[in-house]
Short mmCIF file of C-alpha atoms in Angstrom, two decimals:
data_model
loop_
_atom_site.label_atom_id
_atom_site.label_comp_id
_atom_site.label_asym_id
_atom_site.label_seq_id
_atom_site.Cartn_x
_atom_site.Cartn_y
_atom_site.Cartn_z
CA GLY A 1 0.00 0.00 0.00
CA ALA A 2 2.72 2.52 0.96
CA PRO A 3 6.06 0.73 0.75
CA ALA A 4 8.24 3.74 -0.12
CA THR A 5 6.76 5.73 2.76
CA LEU A 6 7.27 2.91 5.27
CA MET A 7 10.84 2.31 4.10
CA ALA A 8 11.62 6.03 4.35
CA LEU A 9 10.34 6.00 7.94
CA ARG A 10 12.45 2.91 8.64
CA ASP A 11 15.55 4.61 7.27
CA ALA A 12 14.89 7.61 9.52
CA GLY A 13 15.06 5.34 12.58
CA HIS A 14 11.40 4.56 13.18
CA GLU A 15 10.37 1.02 14.06
CA ILE A 16 7.87 -0.37 11.55
CA THR A 17 5.71 -3.32 12.61
CA ASN A 18 3.48 -5.15 10.16
CA LEU A 19 0.32 -6.43 11.86
CA ALA A 20 -0.64 -9.35 9.62
CA LEU A 21 -4.34 -9.92 10.26
CA SER A 22 -5.02 -12.66 7.72
CA LEU A 23 -3.13 -15.30 5.77
CA GLY A 24 -5.81 -15.89 3.16
CA ARG A 25 -7.54 -19.23 2.82
CA PRO A 26 -6.65 -22.01 5.30
CA ASP A 27 -4.93 -24.11 2.64
CA ASP A 28 -2.56 -21.18 1.97
CA HIS A 29 -1.68 -20.34 5.58
CA GLU A 30 1.62 -22.19 5.77
CA ARG A 31 2.89 -20.75 2.49
CA ARG A 32 1.70 -17.22 3.17
CA ARG A 33 3.11 -17.23 6.70
CA ALA A 34 6.55 -18.08 5.31
CA GLU A 35 6.16 -15.44 2.60
CA VAL A 36 5.20 -12.58 4.91
CA GLU A 37 7.99 -13.51 7.32
CA GLU A 38 10.52 -13.36 4.49
CA ALA A 39 9.05 -10.16 3.05
CA CYS A 40 9.32 -8.39 6.41
CA ARG A 41 12.86 -9.67 6.88
CA ARG A 42 13.84 -8.21 3.50
CA ALA A 43 12.07 -4.93 4.26
CA GLY A 44 13.51 -4.59 7.76
CA PHE A 45 10.05 -4.49 9.36
CA GLY A 46 8.86 -6.15 12.52
CA LEU A 47 6.01 -8.62 12.23
CA VAL A 48 3.07 -9.65 14.40
CA ILE A 49 0.78 -12.34 12.96
CA THR A 50 -2.72 -12.62 14.40
CA GLU A 51 -3.31 -16.05 15.90
CA PRO A 52 -5.36 -17.65 14.60
CA PRO A 53 -5.32 -15.67 11.34
CA ILE A 54 -8.60 -13.88 10.72
CA ALA A 55 -10.84 -15.44 8.06
CA MET A 56 -11.73 -12.59 5.71
CA SER A 57 -11.88 -14.21 2.27
CA ALA A 58 -14.84 -13.43 0.02
CA ALA A 59 -16.97 -16.32 1.34
CA ASP A 60 -16.20 -15.76 5.04
CA ASP A 61 -18.30 -13.97 7.66
CA ARG A 62 -17.18 -10.38 7.09
CA GLU A 63 -19.04 -8.99 10.08
CA ALA A 64 -17.27 -11.43 12.39
CA ALA A 65 -13.96 -10.66 10.67
CA GLU A 66 -14.41 -6.92 11.19
CA GLU A 67 -15.19 -7.49 14.86
CA ARG A 68 -12.03 -9.56 15.31
CA VAL A 69 -9.93 -6.98 13.46
CA GLY A 70 -11.27 -4.29 15.79
CA TRP A 71 -10.40 -6.41 18.83
CA GLN A 72 -6.88 -7.03 17.51
CA LEU A 73 -6.37 -3.31 16.85
CA ALA A 74 -7.65 -2.41 20.31
CA MET A 75 -5.03 -4.71 21.87
CA ALA A 76 -2.31 -3.06 19.80
CA LEU A 77 -3.47 0.47 20.59
CA ASP A 78 -3.82 -0.19 24.30
CA GLY A 79 -0.71 -2.34 24.72
CA PRO A 80 2.70 -1.37 26.11
CA ASP A 81 4.09 -0.85 22.59
CA ALA A 82 1.21 1.30 21.34
CA PRO A 83 2.02 2.88 17.97
CA ASP A 84 2.63 6.59 17.37
CA LEU A 85 1.15 6.20 13.89
CA VAL A 86 -1.26 3.75 12.24
CA VAL A 87 -0.80 3.03 8.53
CA GLY A 88 -3.48 0.97 6.81
CA PRO A 89 -6.00 0.63 4.01
CA SER A 90 -8.67 3.14 3.13
CA PRO A 91 -12.25 2.07 3.96
CA HIS A 92 -12.98 2.76 0.27
CA ASP A 93 -10.31 0.52 -1.31
CA ILE A 94 -12.89 -1.72 -3.08
CA HIS A 95 -11.29 -4.98 -1.87
CA HIS A 96 -13.63 -6.30 0.85
CA ALA A 97 -10.83 -7.24 3.28
CA HIS A 98 -9.15 -3.86 2.89
CA GLU A 99 -12.44 -2.06 3.42
CA LEU A 100 -13.43 -3.97 6.55
CA THR A 101 -9.93 -3.39 7.95
CA GLY A 102 -10.19 0.32 7.15
CA ARG A 103 -13.54 0.54 8.91
CA ALA A 104 -12.13 -1.26 11.94
CA ILE A 105 -9.18 1.15 12.09
CA ARG A 106 -11.57 4.10 11.85
CA ASP A 107 -13.74 2.82 14.68
CA ALA A 108 -10.82 1.84 16.92
CA LEU A 109 -9.19 5.27 16.60
CA ALA A 110 -12.48 7.16 16.96
CA ASP A 111 -13.05 5.58 20.38
CA ARG A 112 -9.74 6.72 21.89
CA GLU A 113 -8.60 9.97 23.44
CA GLY A 114 -5.30 11.10 21.99
CA ALA A 115 -5.46 8.50 19.23
CA PRO A 116 -2.50 8.41 16.83
CA SER A 117 -2.84 9.75 13.31
CA TRP A 118 -3.97 7.36 10.59
CA TRP A 119 -2.23 7.24 7.22
CA MET A 120 -4.43 5.59 4.60
CA TRP A 121 -3.24 3.91 1.46
CA ALA A 122 -5.13 2.47 -1.49
CA ILE A 123 -4.33 -0.31 -3.94
CA TRP A 124 -7.58 -1.14 -5.72
CA GLY A 125 -9.33 2.19 -5.27
CA ASP A 126 -8.17 5.79 -5.40
CA LEU A 127 -7.51 8.13 -2.48
CA PRO A 128 -9.88 11.11 -2.92
CA PHE A 129 -7.94 13.49 -0.65
CA PRO A 130 -4.21 12.62 -0.63
CA THR A 131 -2.29 14.82 1.80
CA THR A 132 1.28 13.55 1.77
CA VAL A 133 3.61 12.65 -1.06
CA THR A 134 6.72 10.48 -0.85
CA THR A 135 9.13 10.59 -3.76
CA PHE A 136 11.58 7.77 -4.38
CA ASP A 137 14.21 6.63 -6.83
CA ASP A 138 15.08 3.51 -8.81
CA ARG A 139 17.13 2.11 -5.94
CA ARG A 140 14.09 2.22 -3.64
CA ALA A 141 11.94 0.69 -6.38
CA VAL A 142 14.33 -2.27 -6.55
CA GLU A 143 14.14 -2.65 -2.76
CA ILE A 144 10.33 -2.65 -2.87
CA ALA A 145 10.29 -5.24 -5.66
CA GLU A 146 12.70 -7.44 -3.73
CA ALA A 147 10.42 -7.42 -0.67
CA LEU A 148 7.32 -8.09 -2.76
CA SER A 149 9.10 -10.96 -4.49
CA ALA A 150 9.05 -12.87 -1.21
CA HIS A 151 5.28 -13.28 -1.76
CA ALA A 152 6.01 -15.75 -4.54
CA GLY A 153 2.60 -17.40 -4.59
CA GLU A 154 0.75 -14.08 -4.72
CA MET A 155 3.09 -12.63 -7.36
CA ALA A 156 2.48 -15.72 -9.54
CA ARG A 157 -1.26 -15.05 -9.35
CA ALA A 158 -1.07 -11.26 -9.92
CA ASP A 159 2.33 -9.60 -10.23
CA HIS A 160 1.98 -6.51 -8.06
CA ARG A 161 5.61 -5.62 -8.67
CA VAL A 162 4.41 -4.37 -12.05
CA HIS A 163 1.47 -2.63 -10.35
CA VAL A 164 3.69 -0.80 -7.84
CA ASP A 165 6.20 0.19 -10.51
CA ALA A 166 3.53 1.59 -12.83
CA ARG A 167 1.68 3.31 -9.98
CA GLY A 168 4.89 4.98 -8.78
CA ARG A 169 5.61 6.41 -12.21
CA LEU A 170 2.03 7.60 -12.74
CA THR A 171 1.80 9.13 -9.26
CA ALA A 172 4.97 11.13 -9.90
CA ILE A 173 3.01 12.89 -12.66
CA THR A 174 -0.27 13.42 -10.79
CA ALA A 175 0.72 13.76 -7.10
CA ALA A 176 1.80 17.39 -7.05
CA GLU A 177 -1.53 18.68 -8.28
CA LYS A 178 -3.59 16.17 -6.29
CA VAL A 179 -1.82 17.08 -3.05
CA PHE A 180 -0.94 20.76 -3.49
CA GLY A 181 -3.64 21.89 -5.93
CA PHE A 182 -3.97 22.18 -9.66
CA GLY A 183 -1.29 24.38 -11.15
CA ALA A 184 1.29 23.30 -8.57
CA PRO A 185 4.82 22.70 -9.90
CA ALA A 186 5.59 19.16 -11.00
CA LEU A 187 7.56 16.87 -8.72
CA ALA A 188 11.28 16.62 -9.35
CA ALA A 189 11.19 12.82 -9.21
CA ASP A 190 10.39 9.90 -11.50
CA ARG A 191 8.48 7.93 -8.84
CA ALA A 192 6.14 8.83 -6.00
CA GLU A 193 3.36 7.51 -3.79
CA VAL A 194 0.69 9.28 -1.75
CA ILE A 195 -1.16 8.68 1.49
CA THR A 196 -4.10 10.43 3.13
CA GLU A 197 -3.48 11.53 6.70
CA VAL A 198 -6.40 11.98 9.08
CA GLY A 199 -6.60 12.59 12.81
CA ARG A 200 -9.18 13.10 15.52
CA ARG A 201 -9.74 16.63 16.77
CA ASP A 202 -12.59 17.48 19.15
CA GLY A 203 -14.50 14.37 18.12
CA GLU A 204 -14.16 15.00 14.38
CA TRP A 205 -11.94 13.63 11.63
CA VAL A 206 -9.66 16.24 10.05
CA LEU A 207 -7.24 16.00 7.13
CA GLY A 208 -3.53 16.47 7.61
CA ALA A 209 -1.73 19.38 5.99
CA PRO A 210 -0.60 18.92 2.36
CA ARG A 211 3.13 18.25 2.37
CA ALA A 212 6.07 16.22 1.15
CA LEU A 213 7.08 13.52 3.60
CA ASP A 214 9.74 14.45 6.14
CA ALA A 215 10.52 11.00 7.49
CA THR A 216 12.47 12.41 10.43
CA GLN A 217 9.36 14.26 11.63
CA PRO A 218 6.39 12.37 10.16
#
């Protein structure tokens, strides 16, 4: 969803932990567990896998899945290693599992005083109000592809390395005007990605300020 942004934060000294909520269908659990472990090793991210993995495939009980996701997020937000920032899918990302996860994040953060900011990404849909742009170079693109390559079974089914590469190049053309307004100067980069930042203020959701990512002070 936002690999260049997460890797930039990692390089700036922040600890990134991937909360893996699901491992797909039961027959794929063993393979996908090994893949996500290897992907996080390559990316330099920590990893927490929900046990048992949450069933959120198309034929599963999505209401029950959303409830379990919310419970898992509540434990993370209230635990001793509570995050300073939550990064996750938009509730409008078309994919049912992404959307139920996005809704669960929204509800978990809305219920907490002093909740951390939420940075939304999108893969299948489009972010309507991107606020933050991360530019990156070919070297970072290779690093992203290397981490994604660990998901060998998923890449054989749909090669998202191509998706991420094409999206990065397209976003470099569109991001400046989407984030800073039409007529804004073009980005001085060949690749970029965007996220939408929101936070809770006085019981309301508010957008973050339009900006280029400063990974040292996110």
